[in-house]
Backbone as JSON, one array per atom type, in Angstrom:
{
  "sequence": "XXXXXXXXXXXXXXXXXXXXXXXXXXXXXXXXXXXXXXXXXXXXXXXXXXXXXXXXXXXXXXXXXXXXXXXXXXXXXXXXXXXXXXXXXXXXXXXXXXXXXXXXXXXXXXXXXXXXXXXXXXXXXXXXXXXXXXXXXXXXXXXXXXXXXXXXXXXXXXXXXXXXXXXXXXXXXXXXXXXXXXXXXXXXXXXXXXXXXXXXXXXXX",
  "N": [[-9.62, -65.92, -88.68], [-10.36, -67.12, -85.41], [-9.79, -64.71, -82.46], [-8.97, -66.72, -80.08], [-8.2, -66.34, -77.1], [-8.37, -63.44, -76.58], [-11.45, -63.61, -76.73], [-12.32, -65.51, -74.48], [-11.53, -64.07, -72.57], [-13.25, -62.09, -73.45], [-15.47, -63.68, -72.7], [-15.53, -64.4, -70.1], [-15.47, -61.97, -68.82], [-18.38, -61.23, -69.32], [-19.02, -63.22, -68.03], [-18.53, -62.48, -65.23], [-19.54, -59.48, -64.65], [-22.6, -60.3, -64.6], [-22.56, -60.69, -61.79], [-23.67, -58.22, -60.8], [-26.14, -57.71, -60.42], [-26.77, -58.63, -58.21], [-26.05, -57.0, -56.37], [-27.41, -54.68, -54.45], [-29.37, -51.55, -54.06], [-29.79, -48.6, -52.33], [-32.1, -47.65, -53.15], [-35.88, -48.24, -53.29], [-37.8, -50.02, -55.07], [-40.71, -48.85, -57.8], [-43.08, -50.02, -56.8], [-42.57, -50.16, -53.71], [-42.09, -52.61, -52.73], [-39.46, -53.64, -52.9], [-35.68, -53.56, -52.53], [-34.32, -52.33, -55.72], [-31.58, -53.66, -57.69], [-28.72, -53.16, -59.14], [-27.88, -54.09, -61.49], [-30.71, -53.77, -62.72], [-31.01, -51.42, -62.15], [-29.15, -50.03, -63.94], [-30.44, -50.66, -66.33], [-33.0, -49.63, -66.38], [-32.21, -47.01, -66.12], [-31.13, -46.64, -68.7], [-33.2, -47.21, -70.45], [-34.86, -44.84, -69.51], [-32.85, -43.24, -70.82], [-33.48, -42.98, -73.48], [-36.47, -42.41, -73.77], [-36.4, -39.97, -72.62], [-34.43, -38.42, -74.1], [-34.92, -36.03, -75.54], [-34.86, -33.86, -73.46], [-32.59, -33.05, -72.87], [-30.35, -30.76, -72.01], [-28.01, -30.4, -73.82], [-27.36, -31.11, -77.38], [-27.03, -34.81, -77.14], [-25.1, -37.94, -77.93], [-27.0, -40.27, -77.92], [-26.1, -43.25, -77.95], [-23.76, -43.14, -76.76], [-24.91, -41.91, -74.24], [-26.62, -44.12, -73.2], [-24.47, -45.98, -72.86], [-22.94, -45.74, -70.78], [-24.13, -45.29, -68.72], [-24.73, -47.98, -68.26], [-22.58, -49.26, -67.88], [-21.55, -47.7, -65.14], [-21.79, -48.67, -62.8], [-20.54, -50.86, -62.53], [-18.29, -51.16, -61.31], [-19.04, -51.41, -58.61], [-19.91, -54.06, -58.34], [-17.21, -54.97, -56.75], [-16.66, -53.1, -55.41], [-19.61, -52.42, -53.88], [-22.53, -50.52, -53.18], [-21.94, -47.04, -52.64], [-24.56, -45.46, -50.32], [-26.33, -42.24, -51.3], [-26.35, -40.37, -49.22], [-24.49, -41.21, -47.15], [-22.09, -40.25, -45.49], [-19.31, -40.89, -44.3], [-19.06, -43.15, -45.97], [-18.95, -42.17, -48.58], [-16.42, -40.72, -48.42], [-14.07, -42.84, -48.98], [-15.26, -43.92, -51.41], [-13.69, -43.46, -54.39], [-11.8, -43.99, -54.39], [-12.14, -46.69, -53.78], [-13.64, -47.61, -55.92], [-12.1, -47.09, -58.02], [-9.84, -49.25, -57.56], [-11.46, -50.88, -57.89], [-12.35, -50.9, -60.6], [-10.15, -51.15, -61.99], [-9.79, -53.74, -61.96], [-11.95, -54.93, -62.45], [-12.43, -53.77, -65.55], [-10.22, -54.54, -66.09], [-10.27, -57.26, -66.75], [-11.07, -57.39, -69.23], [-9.49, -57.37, -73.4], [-7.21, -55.44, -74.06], [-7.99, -52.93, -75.94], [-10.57, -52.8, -75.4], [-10.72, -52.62, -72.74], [-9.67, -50.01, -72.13], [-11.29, -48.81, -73.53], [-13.9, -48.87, -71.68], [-12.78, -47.93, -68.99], [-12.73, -45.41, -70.12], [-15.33, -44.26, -70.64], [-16.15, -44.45, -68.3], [-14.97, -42.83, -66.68], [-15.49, -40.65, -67.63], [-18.36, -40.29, -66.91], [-17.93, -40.23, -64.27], [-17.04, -37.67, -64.41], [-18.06, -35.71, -65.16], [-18.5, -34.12, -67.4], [-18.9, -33.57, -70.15], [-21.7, -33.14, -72.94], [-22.94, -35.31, -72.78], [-22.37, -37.22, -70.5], [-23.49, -35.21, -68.57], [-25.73, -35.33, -68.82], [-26.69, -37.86, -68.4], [-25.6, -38.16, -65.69], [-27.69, -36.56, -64.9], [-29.88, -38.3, -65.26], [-29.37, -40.47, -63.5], [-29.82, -39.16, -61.27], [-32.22, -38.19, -61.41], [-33.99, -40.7, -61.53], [-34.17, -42.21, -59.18], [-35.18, -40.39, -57.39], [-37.6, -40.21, -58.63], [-38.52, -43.14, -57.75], [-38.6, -42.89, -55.07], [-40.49, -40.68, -55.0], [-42.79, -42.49, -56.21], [-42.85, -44.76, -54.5], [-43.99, -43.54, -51.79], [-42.0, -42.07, -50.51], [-40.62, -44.14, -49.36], [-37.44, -44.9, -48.39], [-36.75, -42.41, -47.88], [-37.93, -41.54, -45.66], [-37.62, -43.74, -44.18], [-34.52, -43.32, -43.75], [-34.67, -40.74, -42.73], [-34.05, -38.7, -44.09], [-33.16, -35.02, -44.98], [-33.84, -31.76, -46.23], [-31.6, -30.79, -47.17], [-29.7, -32.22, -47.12], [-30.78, -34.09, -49.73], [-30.96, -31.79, -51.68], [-27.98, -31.49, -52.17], [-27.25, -33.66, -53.22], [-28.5, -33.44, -55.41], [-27.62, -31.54, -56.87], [-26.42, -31.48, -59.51], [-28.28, -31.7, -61.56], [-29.64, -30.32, -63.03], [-27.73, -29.15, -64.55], [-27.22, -31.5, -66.87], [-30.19, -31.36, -67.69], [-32.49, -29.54, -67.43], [-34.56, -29.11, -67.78], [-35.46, -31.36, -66.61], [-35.46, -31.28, -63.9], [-36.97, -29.17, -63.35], [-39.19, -29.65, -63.87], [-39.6, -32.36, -63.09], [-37.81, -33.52, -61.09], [-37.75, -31.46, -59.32], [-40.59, -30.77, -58.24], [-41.66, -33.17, -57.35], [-39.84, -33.63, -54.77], [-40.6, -31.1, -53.36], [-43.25, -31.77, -53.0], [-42.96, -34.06, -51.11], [-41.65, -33.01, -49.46], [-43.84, -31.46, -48.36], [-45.46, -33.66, -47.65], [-44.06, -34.73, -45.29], [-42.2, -36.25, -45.46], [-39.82, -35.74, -47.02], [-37.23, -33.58, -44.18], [-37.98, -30.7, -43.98], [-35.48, -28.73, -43.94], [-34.35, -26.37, -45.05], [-34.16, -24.08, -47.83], [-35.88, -25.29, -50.72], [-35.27, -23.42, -52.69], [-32.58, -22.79, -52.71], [-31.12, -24.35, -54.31]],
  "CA": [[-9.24, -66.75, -87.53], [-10.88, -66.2, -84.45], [-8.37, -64.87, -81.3], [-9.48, -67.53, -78.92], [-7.76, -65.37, -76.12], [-9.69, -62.45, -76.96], [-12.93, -64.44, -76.98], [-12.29, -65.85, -73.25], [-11.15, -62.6, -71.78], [-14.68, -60.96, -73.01], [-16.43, -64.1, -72.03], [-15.19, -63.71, -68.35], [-16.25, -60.7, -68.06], [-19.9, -61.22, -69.56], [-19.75, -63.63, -66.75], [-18.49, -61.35, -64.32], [-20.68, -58.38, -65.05], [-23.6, -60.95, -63.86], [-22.79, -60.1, -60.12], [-24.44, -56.91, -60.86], [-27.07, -58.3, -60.56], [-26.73, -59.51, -56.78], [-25.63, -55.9, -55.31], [-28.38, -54.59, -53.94], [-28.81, -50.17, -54.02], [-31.04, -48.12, -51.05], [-33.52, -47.4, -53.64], [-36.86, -49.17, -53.23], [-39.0, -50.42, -56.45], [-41.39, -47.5, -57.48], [-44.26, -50.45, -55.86], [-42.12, -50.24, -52.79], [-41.7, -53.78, -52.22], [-38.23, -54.28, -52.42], [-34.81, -52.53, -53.02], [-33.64, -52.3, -56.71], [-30.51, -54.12, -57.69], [-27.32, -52.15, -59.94], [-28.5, -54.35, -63.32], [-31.94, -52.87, -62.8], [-31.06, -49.6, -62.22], [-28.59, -49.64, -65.03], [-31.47, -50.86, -67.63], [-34.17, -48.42, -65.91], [-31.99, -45.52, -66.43], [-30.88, -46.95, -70.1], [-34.59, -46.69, -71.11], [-35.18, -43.36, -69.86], [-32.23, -42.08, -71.82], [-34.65, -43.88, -74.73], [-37.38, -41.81, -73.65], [-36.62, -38.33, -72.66], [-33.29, -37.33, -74.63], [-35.12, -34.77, -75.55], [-35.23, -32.94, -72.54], [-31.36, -32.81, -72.19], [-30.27, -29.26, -72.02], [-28.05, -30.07, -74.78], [-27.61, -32.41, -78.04], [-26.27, -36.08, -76.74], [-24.74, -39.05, -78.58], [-27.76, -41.46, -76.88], [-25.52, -44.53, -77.69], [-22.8, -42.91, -75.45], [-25.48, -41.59, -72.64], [-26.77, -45.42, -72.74], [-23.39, -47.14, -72.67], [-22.36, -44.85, -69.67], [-25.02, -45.92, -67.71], [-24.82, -49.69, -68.2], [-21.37, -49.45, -67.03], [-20.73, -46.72, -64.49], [-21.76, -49.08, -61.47], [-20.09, -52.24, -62.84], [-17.56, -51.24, -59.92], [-19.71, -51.83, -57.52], [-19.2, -55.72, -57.83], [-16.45, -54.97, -56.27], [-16.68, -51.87, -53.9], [-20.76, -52.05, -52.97], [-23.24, -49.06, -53.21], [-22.21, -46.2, -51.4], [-25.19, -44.57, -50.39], [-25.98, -41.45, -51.5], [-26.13, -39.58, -47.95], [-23.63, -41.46, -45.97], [-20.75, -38.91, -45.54], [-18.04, -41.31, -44.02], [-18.62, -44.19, -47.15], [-18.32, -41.36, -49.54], [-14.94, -40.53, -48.62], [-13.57, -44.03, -49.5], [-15.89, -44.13, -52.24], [-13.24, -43.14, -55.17], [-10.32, -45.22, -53.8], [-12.74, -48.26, -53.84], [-14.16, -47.56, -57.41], [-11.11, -46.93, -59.01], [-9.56, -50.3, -57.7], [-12.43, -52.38, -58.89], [-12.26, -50.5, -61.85], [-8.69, -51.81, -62.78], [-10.16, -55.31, -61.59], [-13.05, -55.52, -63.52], [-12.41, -53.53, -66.61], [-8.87, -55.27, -66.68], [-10.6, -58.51, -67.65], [-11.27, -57.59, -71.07], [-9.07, -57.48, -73.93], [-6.99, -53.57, -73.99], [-8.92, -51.76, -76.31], [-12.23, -52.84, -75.03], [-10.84, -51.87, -70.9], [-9.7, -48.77, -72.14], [-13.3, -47.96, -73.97], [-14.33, -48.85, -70.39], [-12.08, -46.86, -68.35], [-12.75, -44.07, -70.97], [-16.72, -43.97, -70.48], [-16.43, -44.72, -66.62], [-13.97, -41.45, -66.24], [-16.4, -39.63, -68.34], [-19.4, -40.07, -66.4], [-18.0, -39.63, -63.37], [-15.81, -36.08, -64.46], [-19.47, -35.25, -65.86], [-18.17, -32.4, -67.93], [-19.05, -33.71, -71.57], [-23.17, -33.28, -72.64], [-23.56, -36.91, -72.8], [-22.17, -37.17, -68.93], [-24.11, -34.16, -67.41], [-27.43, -35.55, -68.79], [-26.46, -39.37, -67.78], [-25.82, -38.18, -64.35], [-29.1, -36.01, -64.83], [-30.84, -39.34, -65.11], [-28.89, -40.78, -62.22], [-30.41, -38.44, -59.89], [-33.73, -38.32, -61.15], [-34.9, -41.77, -61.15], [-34.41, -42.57, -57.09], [-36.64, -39.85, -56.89], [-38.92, -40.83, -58.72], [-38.71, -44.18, -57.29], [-39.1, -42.16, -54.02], [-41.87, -40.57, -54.71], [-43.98, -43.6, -55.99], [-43.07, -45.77, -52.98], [-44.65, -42.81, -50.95], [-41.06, -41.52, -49.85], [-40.02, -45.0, -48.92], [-36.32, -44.76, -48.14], [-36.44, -40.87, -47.45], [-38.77, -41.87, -44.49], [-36.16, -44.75, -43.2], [-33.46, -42.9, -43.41], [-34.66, -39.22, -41.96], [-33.31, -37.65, -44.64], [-33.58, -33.69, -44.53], [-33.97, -30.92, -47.77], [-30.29, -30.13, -47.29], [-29.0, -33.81, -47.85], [-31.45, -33.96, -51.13], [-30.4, -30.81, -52.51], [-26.79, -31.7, -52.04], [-27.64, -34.97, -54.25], [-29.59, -32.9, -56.79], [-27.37, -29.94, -57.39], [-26.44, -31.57, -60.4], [-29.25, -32.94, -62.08], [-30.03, -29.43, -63.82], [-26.57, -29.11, -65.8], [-28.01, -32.17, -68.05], [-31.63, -31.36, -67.63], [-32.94, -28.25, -66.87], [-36.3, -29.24, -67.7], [-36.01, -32.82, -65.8], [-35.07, -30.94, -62.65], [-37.99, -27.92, -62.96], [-41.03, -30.46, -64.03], [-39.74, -33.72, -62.43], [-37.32, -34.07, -59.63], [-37.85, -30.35, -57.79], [-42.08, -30.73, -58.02], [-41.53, -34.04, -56.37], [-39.3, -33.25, -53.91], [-41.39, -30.26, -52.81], [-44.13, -32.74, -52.83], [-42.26, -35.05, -50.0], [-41.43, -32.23, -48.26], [-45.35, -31.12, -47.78], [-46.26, -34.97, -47.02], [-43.24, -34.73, -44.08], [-41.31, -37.69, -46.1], [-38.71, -35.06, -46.18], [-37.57, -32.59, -43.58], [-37.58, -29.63, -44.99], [-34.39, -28.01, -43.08], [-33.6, -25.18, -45.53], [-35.45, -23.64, -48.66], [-35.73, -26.18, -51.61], [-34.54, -22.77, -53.82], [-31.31, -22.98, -52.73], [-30.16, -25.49, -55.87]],
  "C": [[-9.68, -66.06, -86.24], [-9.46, -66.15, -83.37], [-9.35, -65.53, -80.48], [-9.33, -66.84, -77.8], [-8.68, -64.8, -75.85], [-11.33, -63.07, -76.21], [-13.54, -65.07, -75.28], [-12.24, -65.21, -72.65], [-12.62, -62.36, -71.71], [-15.35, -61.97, -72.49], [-16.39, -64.18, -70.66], [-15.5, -62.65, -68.32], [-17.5, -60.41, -68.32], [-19.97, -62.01, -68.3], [-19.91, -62.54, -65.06], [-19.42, -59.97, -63.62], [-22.59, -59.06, -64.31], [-23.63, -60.65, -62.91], [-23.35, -59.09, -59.65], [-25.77, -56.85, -60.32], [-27.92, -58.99, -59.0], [-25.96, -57.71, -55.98], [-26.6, -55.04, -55.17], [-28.24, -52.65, -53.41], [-30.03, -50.28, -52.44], [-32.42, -47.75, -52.07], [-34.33, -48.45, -53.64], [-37.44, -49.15, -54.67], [-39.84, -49.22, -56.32], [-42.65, -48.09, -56.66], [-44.07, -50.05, -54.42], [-42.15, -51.6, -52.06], [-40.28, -54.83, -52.09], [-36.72, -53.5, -53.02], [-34.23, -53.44, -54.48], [-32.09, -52.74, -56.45], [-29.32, -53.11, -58.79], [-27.99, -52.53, -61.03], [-29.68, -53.5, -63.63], [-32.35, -51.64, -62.69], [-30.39, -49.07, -63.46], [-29.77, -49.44, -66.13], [-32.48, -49.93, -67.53], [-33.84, -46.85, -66.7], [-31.96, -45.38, -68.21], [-32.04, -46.67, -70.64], [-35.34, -45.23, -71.13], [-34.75, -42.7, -70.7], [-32.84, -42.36, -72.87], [-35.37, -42.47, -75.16], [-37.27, -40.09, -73.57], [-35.29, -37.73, -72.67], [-33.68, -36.12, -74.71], [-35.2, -33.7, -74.88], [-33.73, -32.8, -71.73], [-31.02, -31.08, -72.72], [-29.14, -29.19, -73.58], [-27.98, -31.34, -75.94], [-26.55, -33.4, -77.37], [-26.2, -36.99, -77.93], [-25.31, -40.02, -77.78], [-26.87, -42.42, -77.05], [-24.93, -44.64, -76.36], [-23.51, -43.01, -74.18], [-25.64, -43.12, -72.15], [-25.26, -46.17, -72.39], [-22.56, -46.24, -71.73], [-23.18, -45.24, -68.19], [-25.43, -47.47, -67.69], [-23.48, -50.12, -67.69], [-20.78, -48.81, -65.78], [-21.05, -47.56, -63.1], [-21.21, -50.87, -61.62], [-19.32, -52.24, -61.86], [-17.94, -51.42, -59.1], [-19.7, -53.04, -56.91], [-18.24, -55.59, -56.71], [-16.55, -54.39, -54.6], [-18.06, -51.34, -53.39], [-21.3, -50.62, -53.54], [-22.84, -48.45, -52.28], [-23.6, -45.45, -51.44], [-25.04, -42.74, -50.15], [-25.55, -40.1, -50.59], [-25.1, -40.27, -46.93], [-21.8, -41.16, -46.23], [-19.57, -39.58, -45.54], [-17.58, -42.57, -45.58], [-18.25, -43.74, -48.24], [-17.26, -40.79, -49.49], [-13.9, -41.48, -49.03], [-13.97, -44.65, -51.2], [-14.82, -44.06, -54.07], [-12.24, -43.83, -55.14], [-11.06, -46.86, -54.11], [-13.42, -48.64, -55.08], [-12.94, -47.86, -58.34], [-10.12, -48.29, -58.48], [-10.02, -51.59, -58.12], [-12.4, -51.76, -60.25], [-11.15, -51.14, -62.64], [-9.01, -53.43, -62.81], [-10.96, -55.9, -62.48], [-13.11, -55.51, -65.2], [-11.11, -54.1, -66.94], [-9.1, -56.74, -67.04], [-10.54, -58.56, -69.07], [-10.19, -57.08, -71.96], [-8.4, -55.8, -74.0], [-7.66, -53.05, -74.19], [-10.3, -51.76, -75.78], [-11.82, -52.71, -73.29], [-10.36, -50.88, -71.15], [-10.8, -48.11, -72.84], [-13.87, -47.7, -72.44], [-14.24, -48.05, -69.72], [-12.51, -45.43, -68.79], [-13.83, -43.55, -70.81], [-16.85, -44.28, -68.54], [-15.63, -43.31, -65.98], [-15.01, -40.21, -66.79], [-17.64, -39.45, -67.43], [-18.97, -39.76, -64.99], [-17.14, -38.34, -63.21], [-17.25, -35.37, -64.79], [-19.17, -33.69, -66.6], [-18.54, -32.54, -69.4], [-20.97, -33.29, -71.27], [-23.74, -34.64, -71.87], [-23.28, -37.63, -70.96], [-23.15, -36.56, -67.89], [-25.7, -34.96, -67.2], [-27.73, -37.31, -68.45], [-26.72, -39.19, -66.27], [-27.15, -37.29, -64.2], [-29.86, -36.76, -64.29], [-30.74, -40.53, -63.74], [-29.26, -40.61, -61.0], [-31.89, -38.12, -59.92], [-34.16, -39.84, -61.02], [-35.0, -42.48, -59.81], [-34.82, -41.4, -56.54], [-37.7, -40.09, -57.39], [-39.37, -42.06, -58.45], [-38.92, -43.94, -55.96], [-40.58, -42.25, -53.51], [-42.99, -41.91, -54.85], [-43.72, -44.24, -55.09], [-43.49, -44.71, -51.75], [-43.0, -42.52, -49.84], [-40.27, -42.62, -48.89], [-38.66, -44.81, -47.84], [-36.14, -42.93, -47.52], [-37.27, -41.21, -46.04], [-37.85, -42.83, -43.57], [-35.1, -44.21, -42.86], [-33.2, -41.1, -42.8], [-34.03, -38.23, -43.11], [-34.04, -36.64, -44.85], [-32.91, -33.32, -46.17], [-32.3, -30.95, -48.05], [-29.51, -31.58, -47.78], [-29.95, -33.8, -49.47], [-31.09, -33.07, -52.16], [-29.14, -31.04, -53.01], [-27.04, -33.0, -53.41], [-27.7, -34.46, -55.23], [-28.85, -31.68, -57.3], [-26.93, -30.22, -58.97], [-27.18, -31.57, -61.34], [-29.77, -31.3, -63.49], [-28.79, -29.06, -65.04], [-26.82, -30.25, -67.33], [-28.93, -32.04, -68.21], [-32.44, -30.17, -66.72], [-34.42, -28.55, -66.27], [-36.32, -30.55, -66.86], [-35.76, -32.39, -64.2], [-36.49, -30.0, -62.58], [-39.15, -28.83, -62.68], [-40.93, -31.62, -63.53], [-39.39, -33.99, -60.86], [-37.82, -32.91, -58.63], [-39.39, -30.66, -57.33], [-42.01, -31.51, -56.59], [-41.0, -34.08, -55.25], [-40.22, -32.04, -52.48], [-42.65, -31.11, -52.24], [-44.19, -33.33, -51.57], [-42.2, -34.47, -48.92], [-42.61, -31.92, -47.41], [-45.91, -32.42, -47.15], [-45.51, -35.37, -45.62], [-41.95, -36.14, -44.41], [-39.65, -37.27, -45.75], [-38.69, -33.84, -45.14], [-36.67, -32.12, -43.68], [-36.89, -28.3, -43.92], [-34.12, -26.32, -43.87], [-34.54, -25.33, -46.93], [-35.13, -24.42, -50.05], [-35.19, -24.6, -52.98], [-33.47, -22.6, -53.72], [-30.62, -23.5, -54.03], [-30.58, -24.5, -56.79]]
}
């Protein structure tokens, strides 16, 4: 017997989850013709974890890394992108997550908003493998969507080495190697083209 209940709950929130879809981040497309939306960043990152598990510092449960990153900005419906350099939105930023969080993931049926809750606490405590190297991927791909739009958004918004670093200090706890051979090169890269300005010594991180 099916629970009809059940069945309505998750389908409200498949609808729900659609708005994702309509919140709009600061990262530009790697063409640079237009800023990436939350769905598209979720699925972007979901494919990398596809592609280069292997280069997590240690072994991951890919299901988990993927189903961490298809949900960790589902709050956003709610409470918007903070961007990643603006100091005053990131102090609200945890207060405004964690009330869309009860909002959104309280649509669906208990056990399936406490799976939710459970992988949305995880990625952002980033202390498990499958967390460190999620948010690894978090922080590399809006640089590398950076760099191919020729430093797009780092050029609009003035941002300097010391804001970047600050971003990136993570990105090596899941990915040693996606920080040495991907994000720092590039970065350094930006810095020499004047994209970023380079306030303080990219060996700091």
């Amino acid at each position: 017997m099916i629970d009809k209940e059940r069945l309505t709950r998750q389908m409200d929130f498949c609808r729900e989850v659609d708005k994702e879809k309509e919140v709009f981040r600061q990262s530009f497309l790697c063409d640079g013709s237009r800023r990436e939306n939350d769905a598209e960043h979720a699925w972007h990152m979901s494919i990398m974890a596809m592609i280069l598990q292997e280069y997590s510092n240690e072994d991951v449960d890919l299901l988990k890394v993927i189903e961490m990153l298809l949900i960790h900005d589902i709050v956003e419906i709610d409470a918007g992108d903070t961007y990643a350099y603006d100091t005053e939105g990131l102090k609200s930023q945890a207060e405004r997550e964690a009330k869309a969080a009860d909002r959104i993931f309280g649509m669906l049926p208990e056990d399936q908003r406490d799976w939710m809750f459970q992988l949305f606490h995880e990625f952002e405590e980033g202390n498990t493998p499958e967390a460190k190297f999620a948010r690894s991927l978090d922080n590399v791909q809006p640089v590398m969507q950076n760099d191919a739009s020729e430093g797009k958004d780092w050029k609009e918004k003035g941002i300097r080495l010391s804001q970047a670093i600050e971003r990136q200090r993570r990105t090596a706890e899941g990915s040693q190697i996606l920080w040495d051979e991907v994000s720092k090169p590039m970065i350094q890269k930006n810095i020499d083209l004047g994209n970023i300005i380079g306030d303080v010594s990219l060996d700091k991180i």
